[in-house]
mmCIF file of N, CA and C in Angstrom:
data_model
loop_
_atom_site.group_PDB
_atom_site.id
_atom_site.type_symbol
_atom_site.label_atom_id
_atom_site.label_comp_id
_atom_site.label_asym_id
_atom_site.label_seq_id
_atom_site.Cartn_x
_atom_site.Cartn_y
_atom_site.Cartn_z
ATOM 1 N N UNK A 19 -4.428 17.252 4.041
ATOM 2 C CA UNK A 19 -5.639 16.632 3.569
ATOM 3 C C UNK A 19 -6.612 16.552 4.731
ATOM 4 N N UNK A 20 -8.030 16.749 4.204
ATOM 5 C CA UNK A 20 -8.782 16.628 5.520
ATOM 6 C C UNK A 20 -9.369 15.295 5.792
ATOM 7 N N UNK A 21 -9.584 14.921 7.279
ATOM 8 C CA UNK A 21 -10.507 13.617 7.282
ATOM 9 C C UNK A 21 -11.592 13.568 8.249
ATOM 10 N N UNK A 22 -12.643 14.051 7.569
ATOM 11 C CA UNK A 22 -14.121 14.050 8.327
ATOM 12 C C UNK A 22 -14.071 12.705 9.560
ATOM 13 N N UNK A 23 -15.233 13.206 10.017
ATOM 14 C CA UNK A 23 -15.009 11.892 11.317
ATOM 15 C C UNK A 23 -15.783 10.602 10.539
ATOM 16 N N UNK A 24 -16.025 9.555 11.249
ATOM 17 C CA UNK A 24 -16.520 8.788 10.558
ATOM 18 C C UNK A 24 -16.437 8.339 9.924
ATOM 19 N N UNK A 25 -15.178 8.532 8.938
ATOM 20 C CA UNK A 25 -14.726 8.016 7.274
ATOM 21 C C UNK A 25 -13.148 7.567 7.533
ATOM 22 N N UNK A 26 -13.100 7.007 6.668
ATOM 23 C CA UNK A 26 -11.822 5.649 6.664
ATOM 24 C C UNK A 26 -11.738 6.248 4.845
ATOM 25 N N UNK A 27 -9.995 6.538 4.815
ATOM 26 C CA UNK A 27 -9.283 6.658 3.323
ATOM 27 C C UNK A 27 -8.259 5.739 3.558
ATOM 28 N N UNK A 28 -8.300 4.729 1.988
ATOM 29 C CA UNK A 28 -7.789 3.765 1.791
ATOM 30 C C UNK A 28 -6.729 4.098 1.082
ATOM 31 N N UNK A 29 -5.473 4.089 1.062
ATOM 32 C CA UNK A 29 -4.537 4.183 -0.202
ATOM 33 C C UNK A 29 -3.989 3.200 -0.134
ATOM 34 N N UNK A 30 -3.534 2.453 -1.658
ATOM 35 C CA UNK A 30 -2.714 1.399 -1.961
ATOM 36 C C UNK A 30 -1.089 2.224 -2.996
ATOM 37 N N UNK A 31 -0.814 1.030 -2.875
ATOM 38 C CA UNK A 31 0.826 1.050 -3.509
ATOM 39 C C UNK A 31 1.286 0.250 -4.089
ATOM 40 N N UNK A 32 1.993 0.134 -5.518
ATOM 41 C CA UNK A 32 2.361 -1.174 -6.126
ATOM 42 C C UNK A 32 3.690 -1.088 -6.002
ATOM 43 N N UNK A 33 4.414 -2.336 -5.384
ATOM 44 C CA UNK A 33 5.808 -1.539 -4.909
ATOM 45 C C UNK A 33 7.013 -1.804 -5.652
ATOM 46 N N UNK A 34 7.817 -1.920 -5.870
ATOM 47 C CA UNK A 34 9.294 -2.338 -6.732
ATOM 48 C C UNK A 34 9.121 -1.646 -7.871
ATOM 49 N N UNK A 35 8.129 -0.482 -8.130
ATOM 50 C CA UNK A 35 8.461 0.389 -9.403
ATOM 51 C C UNK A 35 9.253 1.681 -9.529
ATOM 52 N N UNK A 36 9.697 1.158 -8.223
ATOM 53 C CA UNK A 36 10.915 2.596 -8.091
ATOM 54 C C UNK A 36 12.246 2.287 -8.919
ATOM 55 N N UNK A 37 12.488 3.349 -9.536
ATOM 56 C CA UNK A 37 13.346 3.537 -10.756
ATOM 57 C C UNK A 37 15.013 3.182 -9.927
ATOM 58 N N UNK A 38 15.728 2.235 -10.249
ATOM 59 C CA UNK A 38 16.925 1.901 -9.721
ATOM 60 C C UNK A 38 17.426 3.036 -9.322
ATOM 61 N N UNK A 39 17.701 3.980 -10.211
ATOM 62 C CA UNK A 39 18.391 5.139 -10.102
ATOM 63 C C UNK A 39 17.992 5.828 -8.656
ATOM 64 N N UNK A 40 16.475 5.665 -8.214
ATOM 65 C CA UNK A 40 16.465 6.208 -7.356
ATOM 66 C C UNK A 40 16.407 5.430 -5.795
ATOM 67 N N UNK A 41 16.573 4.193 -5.670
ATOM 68 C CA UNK A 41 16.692 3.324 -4.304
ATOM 69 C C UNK A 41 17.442 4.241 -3.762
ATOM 70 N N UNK A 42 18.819 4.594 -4.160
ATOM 71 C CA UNK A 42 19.835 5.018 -2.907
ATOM 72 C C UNK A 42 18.863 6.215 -2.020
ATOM 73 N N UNK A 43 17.833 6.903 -2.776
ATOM 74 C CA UNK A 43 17.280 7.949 -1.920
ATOM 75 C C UNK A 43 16.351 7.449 -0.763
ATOM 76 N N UNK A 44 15.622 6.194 -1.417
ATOM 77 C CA UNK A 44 14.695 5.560 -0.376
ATOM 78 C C UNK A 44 15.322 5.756 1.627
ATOM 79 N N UNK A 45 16.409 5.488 1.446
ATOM 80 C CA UNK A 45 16.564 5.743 3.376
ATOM 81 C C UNK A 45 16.778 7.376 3.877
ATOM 82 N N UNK A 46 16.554 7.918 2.976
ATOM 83 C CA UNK A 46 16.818 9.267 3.661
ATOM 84 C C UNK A 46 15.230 9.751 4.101
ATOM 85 N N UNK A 47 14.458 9.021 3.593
ATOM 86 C CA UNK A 47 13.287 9.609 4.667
ATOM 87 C C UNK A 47 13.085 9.021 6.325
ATOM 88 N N UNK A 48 13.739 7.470 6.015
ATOM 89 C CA UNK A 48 13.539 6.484 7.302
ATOM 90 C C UNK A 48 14.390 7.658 8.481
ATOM 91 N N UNK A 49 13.532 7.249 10.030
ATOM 92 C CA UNK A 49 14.621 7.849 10.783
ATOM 93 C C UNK A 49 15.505 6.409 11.458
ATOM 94 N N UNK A 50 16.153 6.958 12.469
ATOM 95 C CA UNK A 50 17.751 6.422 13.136
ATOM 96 C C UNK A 50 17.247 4.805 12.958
ATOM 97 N N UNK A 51 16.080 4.543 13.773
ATOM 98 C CA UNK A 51 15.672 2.807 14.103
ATOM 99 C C UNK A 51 14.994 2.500 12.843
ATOM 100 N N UNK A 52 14.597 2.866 11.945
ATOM 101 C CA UNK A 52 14.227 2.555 11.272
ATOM 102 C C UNK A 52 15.497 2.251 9.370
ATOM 103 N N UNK A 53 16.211 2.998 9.791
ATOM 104 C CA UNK A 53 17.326 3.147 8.994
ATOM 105 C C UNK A 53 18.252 1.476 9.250
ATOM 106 N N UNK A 54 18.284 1.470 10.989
ATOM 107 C CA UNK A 54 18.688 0.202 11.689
ATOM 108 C C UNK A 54 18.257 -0.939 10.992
ATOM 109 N N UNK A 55 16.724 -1.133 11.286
ATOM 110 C CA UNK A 55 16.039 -2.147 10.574
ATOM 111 C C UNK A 55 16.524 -2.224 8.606
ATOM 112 N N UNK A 56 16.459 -1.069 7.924
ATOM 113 C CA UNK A 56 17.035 -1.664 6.990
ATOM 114 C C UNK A 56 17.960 -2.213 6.891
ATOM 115 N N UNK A 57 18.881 -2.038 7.557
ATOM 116 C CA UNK A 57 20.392 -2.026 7.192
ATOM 117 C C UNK A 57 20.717 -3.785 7.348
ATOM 118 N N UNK A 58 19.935 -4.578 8.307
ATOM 119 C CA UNK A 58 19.688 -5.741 8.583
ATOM 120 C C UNK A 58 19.325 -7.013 7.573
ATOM 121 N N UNK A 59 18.594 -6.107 6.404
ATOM 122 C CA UNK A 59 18.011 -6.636 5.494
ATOM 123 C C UNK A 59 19.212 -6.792 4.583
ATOM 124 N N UNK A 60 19.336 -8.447 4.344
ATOM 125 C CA UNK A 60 20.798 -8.331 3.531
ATOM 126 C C UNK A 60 20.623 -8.720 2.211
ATOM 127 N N UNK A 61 19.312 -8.926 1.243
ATOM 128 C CA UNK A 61 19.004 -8.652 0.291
ATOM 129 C C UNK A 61 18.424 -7.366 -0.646
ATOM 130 N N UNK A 62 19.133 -6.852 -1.279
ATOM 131 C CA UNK A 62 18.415 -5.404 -1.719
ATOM 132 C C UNK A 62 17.094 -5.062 -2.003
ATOM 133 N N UNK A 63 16.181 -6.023 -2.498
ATOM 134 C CA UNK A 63 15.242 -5.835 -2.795
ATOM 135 C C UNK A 63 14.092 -6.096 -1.256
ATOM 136 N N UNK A 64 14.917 -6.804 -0.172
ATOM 137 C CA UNK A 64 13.871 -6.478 0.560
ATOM 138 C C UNK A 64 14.290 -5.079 1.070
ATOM 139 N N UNK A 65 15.699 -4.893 1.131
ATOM 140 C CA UNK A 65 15.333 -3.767 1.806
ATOM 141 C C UNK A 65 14.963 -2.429 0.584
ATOM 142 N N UNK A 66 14.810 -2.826 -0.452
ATOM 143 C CA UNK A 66 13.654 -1.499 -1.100
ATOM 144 C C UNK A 66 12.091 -1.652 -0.453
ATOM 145 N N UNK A 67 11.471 -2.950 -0.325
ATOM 146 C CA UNK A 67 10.578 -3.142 -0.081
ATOM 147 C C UNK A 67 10.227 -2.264 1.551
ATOM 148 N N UNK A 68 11.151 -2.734 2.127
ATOM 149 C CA UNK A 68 10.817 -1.806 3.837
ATOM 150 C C UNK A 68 11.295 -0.559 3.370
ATOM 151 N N UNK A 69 11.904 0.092 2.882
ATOM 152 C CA UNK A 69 11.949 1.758 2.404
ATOM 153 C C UNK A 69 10.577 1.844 1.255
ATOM 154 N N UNK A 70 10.141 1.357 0.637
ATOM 155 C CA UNK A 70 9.221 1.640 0.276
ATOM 156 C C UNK A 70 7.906 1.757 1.017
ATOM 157 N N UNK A 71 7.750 0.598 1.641
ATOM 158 C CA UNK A 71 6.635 0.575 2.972
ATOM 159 C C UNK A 71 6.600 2.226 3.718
ATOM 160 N N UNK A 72 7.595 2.265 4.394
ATOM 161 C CA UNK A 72 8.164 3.206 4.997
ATOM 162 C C UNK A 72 7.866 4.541 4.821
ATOM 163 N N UNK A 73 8.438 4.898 3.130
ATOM 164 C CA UNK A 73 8.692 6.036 2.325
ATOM 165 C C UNK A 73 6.775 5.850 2.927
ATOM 166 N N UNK A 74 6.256 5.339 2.124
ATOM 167 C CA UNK A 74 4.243 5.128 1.879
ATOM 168 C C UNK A 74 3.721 5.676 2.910
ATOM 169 N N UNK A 75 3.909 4.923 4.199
ATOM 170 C CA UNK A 75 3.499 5.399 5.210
ATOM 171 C C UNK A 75 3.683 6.319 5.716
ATOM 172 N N UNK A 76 4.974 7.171 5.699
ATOM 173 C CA UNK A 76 5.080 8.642 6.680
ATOM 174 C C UNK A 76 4.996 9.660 5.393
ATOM 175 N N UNK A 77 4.572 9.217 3.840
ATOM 176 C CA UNK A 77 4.145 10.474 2.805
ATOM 177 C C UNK A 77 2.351 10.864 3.185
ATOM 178 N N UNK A 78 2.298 9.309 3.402
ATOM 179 C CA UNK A 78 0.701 9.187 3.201
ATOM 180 C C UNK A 78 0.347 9.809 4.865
ATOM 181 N N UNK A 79 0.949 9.700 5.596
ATOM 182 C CA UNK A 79 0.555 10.553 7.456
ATOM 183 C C UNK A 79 0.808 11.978 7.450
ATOM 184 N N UNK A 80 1.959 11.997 6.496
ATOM 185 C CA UNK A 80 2.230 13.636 6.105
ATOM 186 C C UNK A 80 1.280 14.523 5.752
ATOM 187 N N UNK A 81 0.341 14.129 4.738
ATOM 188 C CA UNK A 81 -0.254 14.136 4.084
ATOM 189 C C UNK A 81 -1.532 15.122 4.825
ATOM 190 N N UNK A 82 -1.631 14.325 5.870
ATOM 191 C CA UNK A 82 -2.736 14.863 6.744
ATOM 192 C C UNK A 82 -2.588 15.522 7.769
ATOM 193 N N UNK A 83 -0.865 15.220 8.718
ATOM 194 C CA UNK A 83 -0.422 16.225 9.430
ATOM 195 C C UNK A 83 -0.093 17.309 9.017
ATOM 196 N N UNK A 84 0.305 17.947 7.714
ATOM 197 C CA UNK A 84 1.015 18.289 7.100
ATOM 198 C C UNK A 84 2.934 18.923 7.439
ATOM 199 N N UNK A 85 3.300 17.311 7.721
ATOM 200 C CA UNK A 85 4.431 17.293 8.069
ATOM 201 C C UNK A 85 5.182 16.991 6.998
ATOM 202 N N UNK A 86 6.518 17.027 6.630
ATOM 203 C CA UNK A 86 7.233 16.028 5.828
ATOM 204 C C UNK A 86 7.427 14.798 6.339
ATOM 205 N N UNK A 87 7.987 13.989 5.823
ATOM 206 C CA UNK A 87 7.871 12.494 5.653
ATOM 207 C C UNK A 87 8.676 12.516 6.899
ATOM 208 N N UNK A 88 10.017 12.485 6.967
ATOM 209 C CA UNK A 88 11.331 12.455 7.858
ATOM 210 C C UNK A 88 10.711 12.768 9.208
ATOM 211 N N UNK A 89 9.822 13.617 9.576
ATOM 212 C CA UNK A 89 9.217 14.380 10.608
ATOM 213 C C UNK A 89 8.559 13.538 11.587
ATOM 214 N N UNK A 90 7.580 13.182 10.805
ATOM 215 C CA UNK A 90 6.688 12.084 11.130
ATOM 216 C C UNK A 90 7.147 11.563 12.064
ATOM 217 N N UNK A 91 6.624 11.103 13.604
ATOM 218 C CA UNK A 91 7.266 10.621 14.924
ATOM 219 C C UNK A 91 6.194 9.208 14.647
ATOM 220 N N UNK A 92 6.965 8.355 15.236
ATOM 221 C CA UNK A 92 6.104 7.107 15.783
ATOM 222 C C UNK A 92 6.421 6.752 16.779
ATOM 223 N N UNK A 93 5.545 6.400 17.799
ATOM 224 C CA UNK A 93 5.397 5.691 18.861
ATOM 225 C C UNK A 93 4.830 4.219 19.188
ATOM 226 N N UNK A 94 5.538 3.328 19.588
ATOM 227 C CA UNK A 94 4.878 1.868 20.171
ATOM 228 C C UNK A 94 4.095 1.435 20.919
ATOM 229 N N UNK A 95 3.132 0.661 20.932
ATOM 230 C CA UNK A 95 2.246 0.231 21.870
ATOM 231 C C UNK A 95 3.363 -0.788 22.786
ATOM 232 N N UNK A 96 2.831 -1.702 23.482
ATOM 233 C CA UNK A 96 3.548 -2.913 24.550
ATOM 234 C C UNK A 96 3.397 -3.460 23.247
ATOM 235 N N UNK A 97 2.429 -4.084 22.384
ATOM 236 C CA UNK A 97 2.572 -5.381 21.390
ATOM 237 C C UNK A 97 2.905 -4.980 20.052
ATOM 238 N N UNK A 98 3.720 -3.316 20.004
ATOM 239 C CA UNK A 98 4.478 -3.288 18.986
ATOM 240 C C UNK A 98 3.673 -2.585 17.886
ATOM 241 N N UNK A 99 2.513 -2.394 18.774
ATOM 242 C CA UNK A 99 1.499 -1.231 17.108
ATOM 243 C C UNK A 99 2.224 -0.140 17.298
ATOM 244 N N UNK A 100 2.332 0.447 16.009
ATOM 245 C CA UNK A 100 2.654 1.786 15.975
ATOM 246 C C UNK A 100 1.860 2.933 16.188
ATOM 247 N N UNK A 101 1.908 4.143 16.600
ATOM 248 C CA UNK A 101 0.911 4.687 17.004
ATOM 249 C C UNK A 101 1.285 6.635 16.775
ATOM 250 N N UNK A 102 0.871 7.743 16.073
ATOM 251 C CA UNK A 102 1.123 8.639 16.178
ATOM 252 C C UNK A 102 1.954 9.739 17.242
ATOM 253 N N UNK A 103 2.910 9.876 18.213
ATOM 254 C CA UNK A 103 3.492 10.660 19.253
ATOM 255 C C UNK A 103 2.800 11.870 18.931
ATOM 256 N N UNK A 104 2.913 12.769 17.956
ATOM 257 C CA UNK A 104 2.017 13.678 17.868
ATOM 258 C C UNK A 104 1.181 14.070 17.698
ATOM 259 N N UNK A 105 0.198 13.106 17.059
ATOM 260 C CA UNK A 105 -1.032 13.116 16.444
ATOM 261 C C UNK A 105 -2.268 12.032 16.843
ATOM 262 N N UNK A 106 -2.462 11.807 17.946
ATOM 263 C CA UNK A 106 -3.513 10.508 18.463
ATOM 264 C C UNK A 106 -4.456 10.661 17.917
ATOM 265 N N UNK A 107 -4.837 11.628 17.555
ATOM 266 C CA UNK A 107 -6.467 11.457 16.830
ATOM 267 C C UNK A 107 -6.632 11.069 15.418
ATOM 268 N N UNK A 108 -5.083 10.585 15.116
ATOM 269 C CA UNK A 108 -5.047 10.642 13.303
ATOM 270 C C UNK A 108 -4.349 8.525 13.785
ATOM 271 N N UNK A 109 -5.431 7.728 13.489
ATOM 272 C CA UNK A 109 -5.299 6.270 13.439
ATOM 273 C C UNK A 109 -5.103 5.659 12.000
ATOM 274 N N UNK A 110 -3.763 4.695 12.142
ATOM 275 C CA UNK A 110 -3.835 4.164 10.648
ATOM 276 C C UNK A 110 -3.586 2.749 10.747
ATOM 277 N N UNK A 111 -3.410 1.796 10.062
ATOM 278 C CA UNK A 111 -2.981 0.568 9.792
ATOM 279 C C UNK A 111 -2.238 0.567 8.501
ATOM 280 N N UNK A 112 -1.264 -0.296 8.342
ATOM 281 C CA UNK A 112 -0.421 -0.560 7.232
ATOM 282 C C UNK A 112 -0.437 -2.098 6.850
ATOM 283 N N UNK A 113 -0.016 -2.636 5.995
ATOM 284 C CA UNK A 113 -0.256 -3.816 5.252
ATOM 285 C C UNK A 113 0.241 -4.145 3.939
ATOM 286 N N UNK A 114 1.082 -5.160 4.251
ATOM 287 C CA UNK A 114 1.872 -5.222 2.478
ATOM 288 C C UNK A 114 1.587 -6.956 2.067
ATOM 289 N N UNK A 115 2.542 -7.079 1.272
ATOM 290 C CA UNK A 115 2.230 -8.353 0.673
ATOM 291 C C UNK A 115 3.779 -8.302 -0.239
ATOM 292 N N UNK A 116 4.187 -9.003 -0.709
ATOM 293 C CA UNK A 116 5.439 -9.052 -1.449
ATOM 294 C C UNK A 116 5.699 -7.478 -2.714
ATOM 295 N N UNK A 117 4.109 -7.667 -3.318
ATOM 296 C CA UNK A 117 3.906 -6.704 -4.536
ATOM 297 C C UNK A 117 3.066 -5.545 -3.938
ATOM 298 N N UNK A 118 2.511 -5.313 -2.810
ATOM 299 C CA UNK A 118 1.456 -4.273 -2.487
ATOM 300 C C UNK A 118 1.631 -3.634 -1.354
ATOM 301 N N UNK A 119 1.217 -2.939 -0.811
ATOM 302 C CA UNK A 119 0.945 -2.307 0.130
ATOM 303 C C UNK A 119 -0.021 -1.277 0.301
ATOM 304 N N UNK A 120 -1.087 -1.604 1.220
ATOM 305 C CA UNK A 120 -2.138 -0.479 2.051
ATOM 306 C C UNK A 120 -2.132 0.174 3.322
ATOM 307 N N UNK A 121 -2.637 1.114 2.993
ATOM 308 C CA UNK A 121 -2.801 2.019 4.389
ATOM 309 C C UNK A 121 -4.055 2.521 4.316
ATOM 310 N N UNK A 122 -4.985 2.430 5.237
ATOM 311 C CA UNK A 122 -6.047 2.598 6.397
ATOM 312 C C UNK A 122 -5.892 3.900 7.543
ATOM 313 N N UNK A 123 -6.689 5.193 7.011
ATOM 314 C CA UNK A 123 -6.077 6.267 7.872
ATOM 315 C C UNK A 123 -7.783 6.329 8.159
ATOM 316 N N UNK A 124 -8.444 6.950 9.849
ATOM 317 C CA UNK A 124 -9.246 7.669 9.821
ATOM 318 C C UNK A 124 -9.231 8.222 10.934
ATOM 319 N N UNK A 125 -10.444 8.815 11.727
ATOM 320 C CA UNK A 125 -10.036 10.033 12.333
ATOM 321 C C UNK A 125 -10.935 9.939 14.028
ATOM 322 N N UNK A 126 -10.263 9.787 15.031
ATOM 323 C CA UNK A 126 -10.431 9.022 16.356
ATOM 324 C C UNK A 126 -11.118 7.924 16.252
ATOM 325 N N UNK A 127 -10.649 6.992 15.696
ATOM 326 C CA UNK A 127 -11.414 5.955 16.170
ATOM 327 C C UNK A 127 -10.305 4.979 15.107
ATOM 328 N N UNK A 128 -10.130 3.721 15.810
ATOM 329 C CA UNK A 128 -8.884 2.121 15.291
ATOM 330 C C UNK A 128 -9.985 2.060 13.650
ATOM 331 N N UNK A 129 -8.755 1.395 12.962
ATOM 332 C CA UNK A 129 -9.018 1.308 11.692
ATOM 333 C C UNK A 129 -7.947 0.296 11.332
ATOM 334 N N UNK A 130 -8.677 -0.763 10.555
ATOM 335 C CA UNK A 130 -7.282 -1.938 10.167
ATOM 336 C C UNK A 130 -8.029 -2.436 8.428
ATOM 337 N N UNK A 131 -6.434 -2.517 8.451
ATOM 338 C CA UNK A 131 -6.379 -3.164 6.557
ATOM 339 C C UNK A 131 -5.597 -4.600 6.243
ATOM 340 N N UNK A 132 -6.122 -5.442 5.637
ATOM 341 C CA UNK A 132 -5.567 -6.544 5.876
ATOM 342 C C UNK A 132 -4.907 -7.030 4.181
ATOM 343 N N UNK A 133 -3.787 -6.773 3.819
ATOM 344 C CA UNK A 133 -3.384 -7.636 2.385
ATOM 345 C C UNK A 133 -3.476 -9.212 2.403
ATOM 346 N N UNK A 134 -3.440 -9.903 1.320
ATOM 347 C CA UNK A 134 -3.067 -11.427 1.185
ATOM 348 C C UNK A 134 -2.710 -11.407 -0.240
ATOM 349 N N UNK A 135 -1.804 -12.242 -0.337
ATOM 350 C CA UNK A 135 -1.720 -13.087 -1.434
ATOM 351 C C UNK A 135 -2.476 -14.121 -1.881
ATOM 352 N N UNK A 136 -2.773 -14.165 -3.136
ATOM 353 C CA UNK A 136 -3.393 -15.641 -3.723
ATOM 354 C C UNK A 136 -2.794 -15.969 -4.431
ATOM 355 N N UNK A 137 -2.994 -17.504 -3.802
ATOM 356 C CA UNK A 137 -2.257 -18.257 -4.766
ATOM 357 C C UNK A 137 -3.098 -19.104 -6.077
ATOM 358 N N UNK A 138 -3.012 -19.539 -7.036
ATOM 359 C CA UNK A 138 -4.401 -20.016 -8.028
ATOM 360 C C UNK A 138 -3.591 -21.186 -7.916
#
């Protein structure tokens, strides 16, 4: 996918509509540390929720590297942002909420997305 300079693409996600049948596939895109982090999660549904996050984010980076999902490298800042290893000029932010999740991709230059819940 292409991303002109200057422009910010938003994608959202409504999450827990993944078909039971298919959770067991959700960790085969995560890599080694990230597989870790699920495995920690000792309720199932959060850990669909972080494979879903997950799955979102390295389909939706794919997307524009044109890598597969699994491929997708990430790298850490010191305070834990994540950051492209192969791709610095491709900036995103991620953001969930119990039911949602966004991602914020654009093209050299920081870009952030912020979810909330309301409560009525």
């Amino acid at each position: 996918m292409k991303l002109e300079p200057n422009t910010v693409h938003v994608w959202t996600l409504l999450l827990g509509r993944q078909k039971k049948a298919a959770w067991s596939e959700l960790p085969g895109v995560l890599c080694a540390s990230e597989r870790e982090r699920f495995a920690k999660f000792t309720r199932q549904e959060d850990q669909i929720r972080f494979a879903e996050n997950r799955r979102f984010l390295r389909s939706t980076i794919g997307r524009y590297t044109g890598e597969e999902p699994v491929d997708v490298r990430f790298g850490y800042g010191h305070k834990g942002k994540p950051y492209l290893v192969d791709h610095p000029w491709l900036k995103f932010n991620l953001s969930h909420t119990l039911d949602y999740a966004a991602i914020a991709v654009a093209r050299d230059c920081h870009v952030g997305v912020d979810l909330e819940s309301m409560r009525r």
